[in-house]
XYZ file of C-alpha atoms in Angstrom:
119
model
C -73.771 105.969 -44.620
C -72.575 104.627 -41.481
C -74.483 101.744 -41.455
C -72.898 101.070 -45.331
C -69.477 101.319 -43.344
C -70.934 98.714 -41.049
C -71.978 96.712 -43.425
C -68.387 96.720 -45.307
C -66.970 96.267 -42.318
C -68.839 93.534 -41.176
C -68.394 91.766 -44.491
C -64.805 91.965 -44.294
C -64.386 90.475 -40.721
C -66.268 88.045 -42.245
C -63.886 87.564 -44.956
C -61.013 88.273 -42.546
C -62.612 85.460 -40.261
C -63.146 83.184 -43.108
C -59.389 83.281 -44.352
C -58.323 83.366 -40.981
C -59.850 80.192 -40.356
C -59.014 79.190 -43.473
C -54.950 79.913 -43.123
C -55.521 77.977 -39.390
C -56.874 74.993 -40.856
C -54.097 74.927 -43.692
C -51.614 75.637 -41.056
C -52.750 72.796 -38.690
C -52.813 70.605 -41.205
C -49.058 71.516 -42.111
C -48.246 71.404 -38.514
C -49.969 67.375 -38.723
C -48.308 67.105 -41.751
C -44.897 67.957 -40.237
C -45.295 65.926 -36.869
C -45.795 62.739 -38.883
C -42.992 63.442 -40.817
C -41.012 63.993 -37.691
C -42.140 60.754 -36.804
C -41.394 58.884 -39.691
C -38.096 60.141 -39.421
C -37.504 59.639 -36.071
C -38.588 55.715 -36.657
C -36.078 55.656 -39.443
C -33.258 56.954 -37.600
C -33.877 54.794 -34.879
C -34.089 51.820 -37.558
C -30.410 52.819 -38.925
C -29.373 53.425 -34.975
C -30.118 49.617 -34.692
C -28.449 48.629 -37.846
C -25.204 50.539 -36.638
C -25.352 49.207 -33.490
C -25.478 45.482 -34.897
C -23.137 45.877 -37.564
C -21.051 47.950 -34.863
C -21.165 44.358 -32.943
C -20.789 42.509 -35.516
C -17.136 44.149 -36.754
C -16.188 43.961 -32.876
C -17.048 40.120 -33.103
C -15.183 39.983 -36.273
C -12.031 42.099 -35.210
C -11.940 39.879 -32.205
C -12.412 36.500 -34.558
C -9.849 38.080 -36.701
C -7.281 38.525 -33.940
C -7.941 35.105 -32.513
C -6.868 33.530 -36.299
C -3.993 35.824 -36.202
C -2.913 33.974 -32.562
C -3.464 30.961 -34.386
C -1.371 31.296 -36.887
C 1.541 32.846 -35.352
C 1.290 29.894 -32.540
C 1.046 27.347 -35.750
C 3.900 29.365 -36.952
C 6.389 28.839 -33.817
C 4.984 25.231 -33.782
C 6.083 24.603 -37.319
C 9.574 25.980 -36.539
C 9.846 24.210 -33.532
C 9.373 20.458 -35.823
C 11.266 22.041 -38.476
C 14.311 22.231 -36.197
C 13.409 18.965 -34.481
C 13.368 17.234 -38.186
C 16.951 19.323 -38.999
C 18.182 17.698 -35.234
C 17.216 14.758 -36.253
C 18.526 14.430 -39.680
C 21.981 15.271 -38.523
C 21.708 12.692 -35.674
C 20.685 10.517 -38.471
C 23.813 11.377 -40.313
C 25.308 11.124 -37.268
C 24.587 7.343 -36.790
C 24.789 6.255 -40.373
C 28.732 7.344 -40.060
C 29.149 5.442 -36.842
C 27.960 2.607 -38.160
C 29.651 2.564 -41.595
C 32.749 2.905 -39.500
C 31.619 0.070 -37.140
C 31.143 -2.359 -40.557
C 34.625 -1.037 -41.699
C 36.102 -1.923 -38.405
C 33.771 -5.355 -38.407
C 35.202 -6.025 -41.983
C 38.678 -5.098 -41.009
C 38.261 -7.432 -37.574
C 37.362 -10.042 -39.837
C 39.746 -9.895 -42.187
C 42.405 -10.104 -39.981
C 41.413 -13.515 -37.962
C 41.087 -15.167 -41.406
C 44.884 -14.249 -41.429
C 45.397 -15.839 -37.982
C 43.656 -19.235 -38.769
């Protein structure tokens, strides 16, 4: 009888051995399964990191493109006010002139009307 309880208990450390191994074979493999997935997500992350970083970059270059235009324009703007009031300064000189010389014809005419009287 004892060596019956032997045998059964032989046969199930056997078993016990065999599933044991068995569960530490599935659970490595897990475990090998998980580390690559780690790893494929660690590449991935880094990937988008990258991407960020550039397009990060990128809107910094743009912001700073963006700002330069601005500049621009508001120097073009000032500019273009500046020759609008030149043009305006020089339209009423213009004026200006064409007055003083209608009068100077006038007086011209008038001159000249009066030394055909004298002769």
């Amino acid at each position: 009888m004892l060596d019956l309880k032997d045998k059964e208990l032989e046969g199930f450390s056997y078993r016990l051995k065999t599933i044991t191994t068995s569960q530490q074979k599935d659970i490595e493999k897990l475990n090998e399964e998980y580390r690559q997935k780690i790893a494929e997500l660690n590449a991935e992350c880094q990937k988008k990191g990258e991407i960020i970083e550039s397009k990060a970059l990128e809107m910094r270059w743009m912001a700073t493109e963006f700002e330069t235009s601005e500049n621009n324009l508001k120097d073009q703007g000032i500019k273009l006010q500046n020759l609008e009031n030149d043009n305006n300064q020089l339209r009423q000189a213009n004026k200006q002139y064409i007055e003083e010389n209608e009068q100077m014809l006038r007086l011209i005419h008038q001159l000249q009307s009066e030394m055909h009287h004298i002769h």
